Short mmCIF file of C-alpha atoms and ligand atoms in Angstrom, two decimals:
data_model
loop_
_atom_site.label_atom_id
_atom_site.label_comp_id
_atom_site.label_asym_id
_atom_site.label_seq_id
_atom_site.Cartn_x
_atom_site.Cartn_y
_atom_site.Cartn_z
CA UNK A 211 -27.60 21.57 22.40
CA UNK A 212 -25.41 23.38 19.82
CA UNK A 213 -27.01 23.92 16.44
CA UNK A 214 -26.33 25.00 12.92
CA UNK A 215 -26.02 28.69 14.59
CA UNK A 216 -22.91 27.96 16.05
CA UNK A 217 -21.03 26.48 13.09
CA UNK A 218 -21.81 29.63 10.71
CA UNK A 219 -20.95 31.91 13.22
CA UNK A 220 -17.19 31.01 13.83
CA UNK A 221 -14.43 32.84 12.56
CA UNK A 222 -15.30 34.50 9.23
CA UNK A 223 -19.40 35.42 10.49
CA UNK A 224 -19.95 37.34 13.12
CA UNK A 225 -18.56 36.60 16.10
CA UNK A 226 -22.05 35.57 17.99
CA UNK A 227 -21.48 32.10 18.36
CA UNK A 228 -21.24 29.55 22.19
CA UNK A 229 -17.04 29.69 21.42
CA UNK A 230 -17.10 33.91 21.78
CA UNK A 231 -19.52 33.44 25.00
CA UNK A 232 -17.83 35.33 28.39
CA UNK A 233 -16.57 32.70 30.89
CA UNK A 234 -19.18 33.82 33.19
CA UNK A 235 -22.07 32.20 30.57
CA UNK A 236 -19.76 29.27 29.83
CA UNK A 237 -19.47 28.57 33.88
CA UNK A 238 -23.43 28.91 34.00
CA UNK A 239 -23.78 26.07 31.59
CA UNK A 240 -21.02 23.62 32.12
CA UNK A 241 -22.49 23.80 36.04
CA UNK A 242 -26.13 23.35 34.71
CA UNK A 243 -25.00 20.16 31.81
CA UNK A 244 -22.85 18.82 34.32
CA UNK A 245 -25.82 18.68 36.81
CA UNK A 246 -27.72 16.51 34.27
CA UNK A 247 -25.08 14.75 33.58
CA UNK A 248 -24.25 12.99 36.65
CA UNK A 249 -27.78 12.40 37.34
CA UNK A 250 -27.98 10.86 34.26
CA UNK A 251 -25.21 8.45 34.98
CA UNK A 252 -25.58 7.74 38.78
CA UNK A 253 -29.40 6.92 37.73
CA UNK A 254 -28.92 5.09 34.79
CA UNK A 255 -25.51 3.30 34.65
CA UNK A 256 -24.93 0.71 37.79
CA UNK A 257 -21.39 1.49 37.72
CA UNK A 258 -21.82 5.25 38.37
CA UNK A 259 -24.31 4.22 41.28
CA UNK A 260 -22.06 2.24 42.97
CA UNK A 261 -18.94 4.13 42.46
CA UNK A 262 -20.65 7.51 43.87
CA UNK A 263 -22.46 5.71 46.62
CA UNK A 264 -18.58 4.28 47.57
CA UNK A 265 -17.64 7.44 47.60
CA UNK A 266 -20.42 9.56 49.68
CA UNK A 267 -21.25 11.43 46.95
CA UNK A 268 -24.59 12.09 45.05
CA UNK A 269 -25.25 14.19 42.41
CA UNK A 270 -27.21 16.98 44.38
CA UNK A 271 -24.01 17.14 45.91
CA UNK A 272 -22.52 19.36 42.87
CA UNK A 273 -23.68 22.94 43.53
CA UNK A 274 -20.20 24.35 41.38
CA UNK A 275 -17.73 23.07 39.03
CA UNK A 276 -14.91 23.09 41.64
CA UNK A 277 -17.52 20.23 43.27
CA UNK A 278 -16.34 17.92 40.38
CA UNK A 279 -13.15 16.86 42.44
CA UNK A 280 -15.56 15.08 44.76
CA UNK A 281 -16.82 12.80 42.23
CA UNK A 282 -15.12 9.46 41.41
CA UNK A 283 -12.60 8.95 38.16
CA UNK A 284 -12.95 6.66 35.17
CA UNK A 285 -10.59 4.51 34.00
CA UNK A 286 -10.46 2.15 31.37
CA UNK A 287 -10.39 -0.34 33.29
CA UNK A 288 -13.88 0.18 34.39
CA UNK A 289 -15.31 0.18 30.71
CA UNK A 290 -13.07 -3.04 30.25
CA UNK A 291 -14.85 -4.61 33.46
CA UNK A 292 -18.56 -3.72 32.13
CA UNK A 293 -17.66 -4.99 28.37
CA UNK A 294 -19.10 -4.67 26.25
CA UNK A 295 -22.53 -2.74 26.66
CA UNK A 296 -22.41 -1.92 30.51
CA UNK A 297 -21.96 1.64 30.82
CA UNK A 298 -24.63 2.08 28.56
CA UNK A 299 -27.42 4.71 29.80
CA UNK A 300 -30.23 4.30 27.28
CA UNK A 301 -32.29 1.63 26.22
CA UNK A 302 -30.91 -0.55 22.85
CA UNK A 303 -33.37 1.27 20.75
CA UNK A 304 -32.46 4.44 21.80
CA UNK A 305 -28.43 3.63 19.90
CA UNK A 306 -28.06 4.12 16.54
CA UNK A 307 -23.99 3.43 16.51
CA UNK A 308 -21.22 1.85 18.26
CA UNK A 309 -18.16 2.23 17.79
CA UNK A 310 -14.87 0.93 19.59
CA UNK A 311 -11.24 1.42 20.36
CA UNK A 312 -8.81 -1.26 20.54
CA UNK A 313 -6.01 -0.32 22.67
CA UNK A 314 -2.97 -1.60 23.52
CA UNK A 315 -3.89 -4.20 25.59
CA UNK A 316 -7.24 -6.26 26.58
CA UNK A 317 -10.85 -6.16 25.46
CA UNK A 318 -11.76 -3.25 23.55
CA UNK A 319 -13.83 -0.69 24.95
CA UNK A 320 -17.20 -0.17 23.67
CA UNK A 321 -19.03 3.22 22.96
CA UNK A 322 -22.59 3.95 21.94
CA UNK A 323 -24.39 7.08 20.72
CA UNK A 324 -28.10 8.09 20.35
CA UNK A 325 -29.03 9.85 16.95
CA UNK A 326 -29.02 13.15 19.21
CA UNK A 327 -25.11 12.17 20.38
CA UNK A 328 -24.35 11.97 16.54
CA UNK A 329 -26.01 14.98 15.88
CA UNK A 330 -24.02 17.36 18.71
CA UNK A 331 -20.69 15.06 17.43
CA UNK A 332 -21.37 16.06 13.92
CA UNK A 333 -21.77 19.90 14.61
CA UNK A 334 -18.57 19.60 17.06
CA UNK A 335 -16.59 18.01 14.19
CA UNK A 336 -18.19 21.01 11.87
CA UNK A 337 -17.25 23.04 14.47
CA UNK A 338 -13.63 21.82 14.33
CA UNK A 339 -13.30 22.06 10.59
CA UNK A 340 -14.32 25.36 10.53
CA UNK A 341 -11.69 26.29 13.19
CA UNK A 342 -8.71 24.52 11.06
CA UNK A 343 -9.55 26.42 8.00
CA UNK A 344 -12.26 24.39 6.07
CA UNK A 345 -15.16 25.82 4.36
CA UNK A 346 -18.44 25.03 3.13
CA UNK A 347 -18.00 23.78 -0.25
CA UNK A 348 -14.58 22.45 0.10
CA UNK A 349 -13.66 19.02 -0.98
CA UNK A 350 -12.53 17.28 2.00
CA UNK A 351 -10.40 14.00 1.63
CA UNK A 352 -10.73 11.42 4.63
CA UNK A 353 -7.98 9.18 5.36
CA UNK A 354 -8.77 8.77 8.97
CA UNK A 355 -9.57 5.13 8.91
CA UNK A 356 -13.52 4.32 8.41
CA UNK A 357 -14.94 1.54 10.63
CA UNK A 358 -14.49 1.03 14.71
CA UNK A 359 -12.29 3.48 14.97
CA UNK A 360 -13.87 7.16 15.51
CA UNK A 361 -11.96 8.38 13.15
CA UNK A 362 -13.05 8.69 9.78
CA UNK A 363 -17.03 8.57 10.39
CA UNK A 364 -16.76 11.29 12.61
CA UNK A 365 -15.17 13.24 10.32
CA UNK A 366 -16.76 12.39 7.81
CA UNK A 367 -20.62 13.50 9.57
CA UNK A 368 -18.80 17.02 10.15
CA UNK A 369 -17.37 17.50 7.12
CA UNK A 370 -21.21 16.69 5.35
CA UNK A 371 -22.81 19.08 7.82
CA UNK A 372 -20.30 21.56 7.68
CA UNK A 373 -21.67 21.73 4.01
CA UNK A 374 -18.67 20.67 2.52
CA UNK A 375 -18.00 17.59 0.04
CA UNK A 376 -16.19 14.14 1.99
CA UNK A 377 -13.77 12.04 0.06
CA UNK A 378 -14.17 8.93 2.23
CA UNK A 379 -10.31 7.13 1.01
CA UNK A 380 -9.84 5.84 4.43
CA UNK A 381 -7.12 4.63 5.34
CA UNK A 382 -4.02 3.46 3.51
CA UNK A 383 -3.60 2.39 -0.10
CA UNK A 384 -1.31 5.10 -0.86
CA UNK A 385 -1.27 4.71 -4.30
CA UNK A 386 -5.53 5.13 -4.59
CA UNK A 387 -4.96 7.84 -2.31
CA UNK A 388 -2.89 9.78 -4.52
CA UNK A 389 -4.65 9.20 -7.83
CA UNK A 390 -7.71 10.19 -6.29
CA UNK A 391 -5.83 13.32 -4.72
CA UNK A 392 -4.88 14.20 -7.97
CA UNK A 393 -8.05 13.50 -10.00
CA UNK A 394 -10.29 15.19 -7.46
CA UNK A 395 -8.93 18.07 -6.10
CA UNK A 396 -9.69 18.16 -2.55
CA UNK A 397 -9.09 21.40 -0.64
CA UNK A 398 -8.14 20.21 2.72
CA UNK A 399 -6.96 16.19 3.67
CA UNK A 400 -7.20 14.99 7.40
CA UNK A 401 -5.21 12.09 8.60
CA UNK A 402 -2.63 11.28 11.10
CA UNK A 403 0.17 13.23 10.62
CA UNK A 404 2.69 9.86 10.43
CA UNK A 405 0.52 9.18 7.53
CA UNK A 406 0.50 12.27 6.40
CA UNK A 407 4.53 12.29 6.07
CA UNK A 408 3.91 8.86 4.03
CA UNK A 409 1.72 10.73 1.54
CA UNK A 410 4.08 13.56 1.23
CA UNK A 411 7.34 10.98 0.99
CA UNK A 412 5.21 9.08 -1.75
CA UNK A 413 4.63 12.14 -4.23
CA UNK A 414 8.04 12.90 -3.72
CA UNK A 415 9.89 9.80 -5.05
CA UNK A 416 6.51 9.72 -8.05
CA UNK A 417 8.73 12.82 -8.87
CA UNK A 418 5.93 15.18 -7.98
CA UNK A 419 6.06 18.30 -6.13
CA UNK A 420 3.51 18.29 -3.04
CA UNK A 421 3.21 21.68 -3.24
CA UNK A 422 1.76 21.53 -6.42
CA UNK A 423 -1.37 19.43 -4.79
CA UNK A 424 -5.05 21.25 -4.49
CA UNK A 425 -4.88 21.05 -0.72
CA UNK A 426 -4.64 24.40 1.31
CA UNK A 427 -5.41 23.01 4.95
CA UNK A 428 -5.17 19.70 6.93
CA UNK A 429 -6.34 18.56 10.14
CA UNK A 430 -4.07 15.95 11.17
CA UNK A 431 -4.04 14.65 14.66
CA UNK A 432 -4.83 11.15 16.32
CA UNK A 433 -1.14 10.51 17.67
CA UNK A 434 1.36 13.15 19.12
CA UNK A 435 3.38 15.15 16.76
CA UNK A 436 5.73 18.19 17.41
CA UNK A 437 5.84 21.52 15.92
CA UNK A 438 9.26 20.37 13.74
CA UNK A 439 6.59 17.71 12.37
CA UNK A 440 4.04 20.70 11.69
CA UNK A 441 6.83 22.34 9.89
CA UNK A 442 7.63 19.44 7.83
CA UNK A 443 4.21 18.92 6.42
CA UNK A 444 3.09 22.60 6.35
CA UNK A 445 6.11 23.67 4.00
CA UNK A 446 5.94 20.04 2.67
CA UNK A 447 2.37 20.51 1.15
CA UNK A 448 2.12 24.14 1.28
CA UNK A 449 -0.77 24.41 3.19
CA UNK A 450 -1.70 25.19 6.89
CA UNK A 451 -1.51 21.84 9.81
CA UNK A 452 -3.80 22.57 12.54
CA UNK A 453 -4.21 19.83 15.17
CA UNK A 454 -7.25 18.50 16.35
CA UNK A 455 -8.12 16.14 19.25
CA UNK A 456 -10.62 13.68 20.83
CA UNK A 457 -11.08 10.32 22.03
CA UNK A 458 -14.09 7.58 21.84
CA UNK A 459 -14.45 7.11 25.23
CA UNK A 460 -15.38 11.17 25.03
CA UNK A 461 -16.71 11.26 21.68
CA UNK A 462 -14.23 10.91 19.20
CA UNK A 463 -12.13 13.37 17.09
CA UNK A 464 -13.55 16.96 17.81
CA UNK A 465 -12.96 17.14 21.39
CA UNK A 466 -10.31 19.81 21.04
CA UNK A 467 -9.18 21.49 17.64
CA UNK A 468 -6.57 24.04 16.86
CA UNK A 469 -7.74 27.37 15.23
CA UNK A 470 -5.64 28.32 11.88
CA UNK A 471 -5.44 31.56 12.91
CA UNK A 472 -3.68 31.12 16.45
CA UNK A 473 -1.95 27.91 16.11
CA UNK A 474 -1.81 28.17 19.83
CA UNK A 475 -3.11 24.82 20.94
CA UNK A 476 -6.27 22.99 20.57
CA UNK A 477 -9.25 24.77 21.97
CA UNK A 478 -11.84 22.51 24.16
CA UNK A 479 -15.35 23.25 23.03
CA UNK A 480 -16.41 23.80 26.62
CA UNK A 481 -19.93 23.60 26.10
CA UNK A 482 -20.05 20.20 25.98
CA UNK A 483 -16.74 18.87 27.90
CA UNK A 484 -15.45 19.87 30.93
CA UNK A 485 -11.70 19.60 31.47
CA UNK A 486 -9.48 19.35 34.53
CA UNK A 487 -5.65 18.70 34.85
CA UNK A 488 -4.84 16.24 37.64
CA UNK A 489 -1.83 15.07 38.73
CA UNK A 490 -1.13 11.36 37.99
CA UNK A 491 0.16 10.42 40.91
CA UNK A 492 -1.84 11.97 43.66
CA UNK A 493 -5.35 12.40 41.51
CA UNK A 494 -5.85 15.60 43.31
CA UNK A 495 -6.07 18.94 40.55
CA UNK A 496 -3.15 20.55 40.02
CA UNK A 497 -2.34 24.08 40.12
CA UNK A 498 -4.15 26.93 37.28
CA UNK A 499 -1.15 26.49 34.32
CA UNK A 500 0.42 22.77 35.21
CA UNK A 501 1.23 20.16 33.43
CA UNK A 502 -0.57 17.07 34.34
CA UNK A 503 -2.74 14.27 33.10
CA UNK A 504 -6.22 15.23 31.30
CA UNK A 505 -9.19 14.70 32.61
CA UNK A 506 -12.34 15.22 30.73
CA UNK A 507 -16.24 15.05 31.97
CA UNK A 508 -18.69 15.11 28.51
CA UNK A 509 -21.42 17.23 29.23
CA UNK A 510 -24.33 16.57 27.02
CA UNK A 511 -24.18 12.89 26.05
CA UNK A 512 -26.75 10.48 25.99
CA UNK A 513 -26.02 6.83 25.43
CA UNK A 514 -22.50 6.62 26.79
CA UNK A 515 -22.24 9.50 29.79
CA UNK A 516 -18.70 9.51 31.15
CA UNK A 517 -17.59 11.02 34.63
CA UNK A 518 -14.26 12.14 34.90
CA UNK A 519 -12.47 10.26 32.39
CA UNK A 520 -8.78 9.75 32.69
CA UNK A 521 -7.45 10.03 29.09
CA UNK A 522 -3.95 9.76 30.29
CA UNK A 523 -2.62 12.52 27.89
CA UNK A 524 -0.65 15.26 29.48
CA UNK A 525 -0.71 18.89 28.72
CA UNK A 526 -1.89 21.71 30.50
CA UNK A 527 -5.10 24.44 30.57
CA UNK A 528 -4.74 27.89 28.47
CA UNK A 529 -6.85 30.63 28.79
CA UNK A 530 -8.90 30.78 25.15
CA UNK A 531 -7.19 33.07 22.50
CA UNK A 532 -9.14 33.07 19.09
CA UNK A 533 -11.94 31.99 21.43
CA UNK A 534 -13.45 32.59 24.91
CA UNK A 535 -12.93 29.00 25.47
CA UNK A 536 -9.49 27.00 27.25
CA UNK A 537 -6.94 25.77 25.38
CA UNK A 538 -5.00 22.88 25.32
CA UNK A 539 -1.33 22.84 25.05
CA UNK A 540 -0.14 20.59 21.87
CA UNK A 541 -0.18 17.22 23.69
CA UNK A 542 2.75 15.59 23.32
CA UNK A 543 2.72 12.42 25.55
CA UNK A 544 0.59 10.14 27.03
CA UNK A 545 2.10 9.04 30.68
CA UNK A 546 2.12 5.50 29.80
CA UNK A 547 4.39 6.49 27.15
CA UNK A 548 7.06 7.91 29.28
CA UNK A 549 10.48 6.31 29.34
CA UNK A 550 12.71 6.60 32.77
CA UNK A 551 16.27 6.33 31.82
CA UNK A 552 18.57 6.32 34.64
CA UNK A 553 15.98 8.00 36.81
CA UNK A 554 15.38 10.89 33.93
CA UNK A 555 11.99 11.11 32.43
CA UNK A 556 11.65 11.66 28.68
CA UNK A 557 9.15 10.93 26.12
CA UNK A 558 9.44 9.85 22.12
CA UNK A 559 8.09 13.85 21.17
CA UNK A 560 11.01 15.24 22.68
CA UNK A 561 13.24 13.07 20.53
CA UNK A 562 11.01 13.75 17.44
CA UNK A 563 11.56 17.90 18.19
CA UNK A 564 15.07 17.01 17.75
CA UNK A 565 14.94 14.56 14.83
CA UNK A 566 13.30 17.59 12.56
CA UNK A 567 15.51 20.03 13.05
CA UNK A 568 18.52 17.85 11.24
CA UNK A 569 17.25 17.88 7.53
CA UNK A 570 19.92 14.75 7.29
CA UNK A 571 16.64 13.09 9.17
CA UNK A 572 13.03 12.10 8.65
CA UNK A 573 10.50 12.13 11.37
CA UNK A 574 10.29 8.45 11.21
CA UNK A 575 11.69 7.15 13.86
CA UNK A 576 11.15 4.29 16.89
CA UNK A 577 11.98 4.52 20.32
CA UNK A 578 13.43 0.51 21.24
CA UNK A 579 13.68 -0.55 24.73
CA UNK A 580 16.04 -3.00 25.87
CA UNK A 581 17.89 -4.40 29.14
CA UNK A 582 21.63 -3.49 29.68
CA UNK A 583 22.09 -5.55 32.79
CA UNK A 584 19.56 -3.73 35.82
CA UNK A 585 19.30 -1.05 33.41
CA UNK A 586 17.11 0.12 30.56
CA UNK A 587 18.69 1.35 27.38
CA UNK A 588 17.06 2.84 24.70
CA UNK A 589 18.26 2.76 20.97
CA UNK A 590 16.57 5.60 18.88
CA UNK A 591 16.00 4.32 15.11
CA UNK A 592 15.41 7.21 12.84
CA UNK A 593 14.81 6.91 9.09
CA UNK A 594 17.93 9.17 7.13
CA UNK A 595 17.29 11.40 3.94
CA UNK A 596 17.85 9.54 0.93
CA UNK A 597 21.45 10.07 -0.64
CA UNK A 598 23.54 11.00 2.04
CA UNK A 599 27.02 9.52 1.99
CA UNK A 600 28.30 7.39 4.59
CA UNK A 601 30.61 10.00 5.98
CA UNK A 602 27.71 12.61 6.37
CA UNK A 603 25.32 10.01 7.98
CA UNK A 604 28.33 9.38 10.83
CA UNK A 605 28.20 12.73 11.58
CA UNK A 606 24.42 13.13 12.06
CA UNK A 607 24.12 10.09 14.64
CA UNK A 608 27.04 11.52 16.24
CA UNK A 609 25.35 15.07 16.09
CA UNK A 610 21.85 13.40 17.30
CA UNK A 611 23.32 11.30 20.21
CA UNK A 612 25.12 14.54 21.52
CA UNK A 613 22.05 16.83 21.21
CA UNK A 614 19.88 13.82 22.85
CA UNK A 615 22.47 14.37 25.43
CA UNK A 616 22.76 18.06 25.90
CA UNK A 617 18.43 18.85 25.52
CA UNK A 618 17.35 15.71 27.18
CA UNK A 619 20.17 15.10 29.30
CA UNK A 620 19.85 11.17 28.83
CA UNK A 621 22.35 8.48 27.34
CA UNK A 622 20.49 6.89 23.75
CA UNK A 623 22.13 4.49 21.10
CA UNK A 624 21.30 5.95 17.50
CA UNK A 625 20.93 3.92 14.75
CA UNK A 626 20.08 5.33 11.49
CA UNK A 627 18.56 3.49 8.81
CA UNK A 628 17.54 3.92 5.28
CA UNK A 629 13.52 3.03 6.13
CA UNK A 630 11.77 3.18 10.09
CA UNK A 631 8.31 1.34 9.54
CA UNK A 632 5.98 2.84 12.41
CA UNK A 633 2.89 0.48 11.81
CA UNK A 634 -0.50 0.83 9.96
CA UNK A 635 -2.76 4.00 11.75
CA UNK A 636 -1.54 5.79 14.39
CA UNK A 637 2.69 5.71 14.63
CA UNK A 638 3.59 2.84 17.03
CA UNK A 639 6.98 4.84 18.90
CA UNK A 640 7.90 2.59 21.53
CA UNK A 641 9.10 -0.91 20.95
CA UNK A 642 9.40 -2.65 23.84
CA UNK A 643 11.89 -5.74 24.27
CA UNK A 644 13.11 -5.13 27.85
CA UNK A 645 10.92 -8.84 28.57
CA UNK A 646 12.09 -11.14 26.53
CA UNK A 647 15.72 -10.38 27.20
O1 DLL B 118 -7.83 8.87 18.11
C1 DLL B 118 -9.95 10.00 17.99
C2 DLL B 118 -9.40 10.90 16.95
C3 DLL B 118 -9.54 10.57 15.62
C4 DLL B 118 -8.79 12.09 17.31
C5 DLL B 118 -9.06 11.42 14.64
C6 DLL B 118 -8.32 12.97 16.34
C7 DLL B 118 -8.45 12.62 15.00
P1 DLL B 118 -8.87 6.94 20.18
O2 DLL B 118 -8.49 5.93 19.17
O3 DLL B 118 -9.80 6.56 21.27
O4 DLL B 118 -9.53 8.17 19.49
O5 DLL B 118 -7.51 7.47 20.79
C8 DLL B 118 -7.49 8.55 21.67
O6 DLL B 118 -5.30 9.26 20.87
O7 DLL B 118 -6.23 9.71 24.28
C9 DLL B 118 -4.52 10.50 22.70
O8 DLL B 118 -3.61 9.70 23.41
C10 DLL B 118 -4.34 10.26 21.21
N1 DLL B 118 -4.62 11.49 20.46
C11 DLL B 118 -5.74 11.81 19.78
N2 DLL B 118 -5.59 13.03 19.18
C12 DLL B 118 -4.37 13.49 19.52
C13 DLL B 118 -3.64 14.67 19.23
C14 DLL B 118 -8.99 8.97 18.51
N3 DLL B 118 -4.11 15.64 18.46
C15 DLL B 118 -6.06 8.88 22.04
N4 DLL B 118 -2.40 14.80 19.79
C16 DLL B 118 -5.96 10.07 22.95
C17 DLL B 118 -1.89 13.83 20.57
C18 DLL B 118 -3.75 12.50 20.34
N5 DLL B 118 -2.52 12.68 20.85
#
């Protein structure tokens, strides 16, 4: 299990700590976790039983990592079908939390954590902050939302064991947000980085400068965002944006986080996930390098073991850079968020890359679906600068629809309008309205 040794040690310490371990060590105990780990789900969790027994397989079966393409997947639709307490592996003493995600669709799906699953969580999430810049004895201000949602308790248990101060704001209320940002001081913020952009757009028309602000880092993540989006909010606030990662079905946030130094990608702290890259369509691994969908095995938990999840996020597997462990390109899409215009595949990040490179734009912005006879046509909504004369606001749709055109190589309407609403949390991109036409 990790321990207070390993947060100390990264970065500014000496570099003695699991994330500088050689691959060889990390490969001796990702094999040796993931062992327990599928014992401890095929012996405790019905589901797991069945599902390996279906497929031939039994966990003495796994001699090396490479074995883990013989074990079944998990989809959400198998939490959905044991809601809400099904997958659970421990007894209901043994939990101490539950938390839950709502998704898009459906029941929610339900996870659970022992006091030792909180414990590793917390030092991952330490672990994390540490990476993205954050010291002990910074003031850091939480506007992940507190609650269900993974968000802002499991920041919030890192940030306290990191040894720094939480500012538990929560979500929304810009205005408290702000007062308290000013009165307090914090040193880094972490949020989504749609919200983020709401903060900054606030200040701005309070007649502030952002850059004047106390905060030096923040860890924004939650949602895809693009590097133009990074360059917004880093020259925005003046600080550095590192990106971190995680979902509840594998923990929550502190799966994966970026390192302030590198700004490379999102490092996966491989002692207690495994990842693999599969391809969607198939399920088999892809190649060393490819893009595909993620698939992640947890390797330590308790309450709530999970084999082989398919997060449906696409990226692809780095070799480690500030540390020995992978990285994670930026993600950028999930696959149910692709769109298919005209047979050509494109997704609402590529738009956004383009969107922040025209300073006549803001990176708010909706991607809205509709039904031109057989086919689908998409109308991109963006949100324009304030001030901009008519004249000047023809020219950037015009500019937008022919860059969509040229980089994308697909056929958009653009519509530009003085305010893009993208929903409370994380940024809702695609609006959907092919089905009631
Ligand atoms: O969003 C956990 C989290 C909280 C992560 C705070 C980071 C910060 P869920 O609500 O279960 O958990 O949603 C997980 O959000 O599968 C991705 O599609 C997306 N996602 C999370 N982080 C990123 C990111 C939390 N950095 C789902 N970049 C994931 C892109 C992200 N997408």
């Amino acid at each position: 299990m990790a321990s207070t040794a390993d947060i100390t040690s990264t970065h500014h310490g000496p570099q003695t700590g699991i994330e500088y371990a050689s691959r060889d060590e990390i490969t001796a105990l990702q094999t040796a976790r993931a062992k327990n780990t599928l014992r401890h789900a095929y012996f405790n969790v019905p589901h797991y039983k069945k599902a390996f027994d279906e497929k031939g397989v039994h966990p003495d079966d796994f001699k090396e990592l490479a074995d883990f393409a013989k074990f079944p997947l998990t989809d959400k639709s198998d939490l959905r079908e044991n809601y809400p307490f099904g997958m659970f592996a421990v007894q209901k003493h043994q939990l101490v939390r539950v938390h839950a995600s709502s998704g898009t669709t459906g029941l929610p799906t339900v996870v659970g954590y022992t006091r030792n699953d909180i414990e590793v969580w917390a030092d991952l999430m330490a672990r994390s902050l540490r990476a993205g810049g954050v010291r002990p004895g910074d003031r850091v201000q939480v506007t992940f939302g507190y609650g269900l949602f993974t968000g802002g308790l499991g920041a919030h248990y890192g940030v306290e064991k990191l040894g720094a101060t939480a500012i538990p704001t929560s979500g929304g209320q810009t205005e408290r947000q702000l007062q308290i940002m000013k009165d307090f001081q914090p040193d880094a913020i972490m949020g989504t980085p749609s919200y983020m952009l709401n903060v900054l757009d606030r200040l701005r028309a309070d007649g502030q400068d952002p850059r004047e602000s106390s905060i030096r880092v923040g860890i924004f993540g939650s949602e895809p965002w693009s590097e133009g989006m990074r360059r917004d909010l880093q020259d925005g606030f003046g600080i550095d944006a590192t990106d971190i990662y995680g979902l509840s079905e594998v923990m929550g946030p502190g799966v994966a986080q970026e390192s302030i130094e590198t700004k490379d990608g999102l490092t996966v702290w491989e002692d207690h996930f495994y990842p693999e890259i599969i391809d969607p369509e198939t399920l088999e691994p892809v190649a060393e390098g490819e893009v595909g969908e993620l698939v992640i095995t947890p390797l330590t938990k308790e309450a709530f073991p999970v084999v082989r999840y398919r997060t449906h996020d696409l990226t692809r597997l780095l070799p480690g850079t500030a540390f020995s462990m992978r990285r994670l390109e930026r993600i950028s899409a999930r696959d149910d968020d692709m769109i298919i215009l005209r047979g050509v595949n494109c997704f609402p990040s590529q738009f956004e890359e383009l969107i922040t490179q025209d300073s006549n734009l803001r990176p708010r912005y909706q991607c809205v679906l509709s039904k031109r006879g057989r086919m689908d046509h998409l109308t991109l909504v963006v949100e324009h600068a304030p001030d901009r004369t008519a004249d000047e606001l023809a020219e950037t749709q015009r500019h937008l629809r022919k860059q969509i055109k040229d980089r994308i190589g697909v056929t958009v309407d653009v519509e530009l309008q003085a305010e893009v609403g993208t929903g409370e949390g994380k940024a809702k991109r695609i609006v959907d309205n092919r089905a009631k036409e």
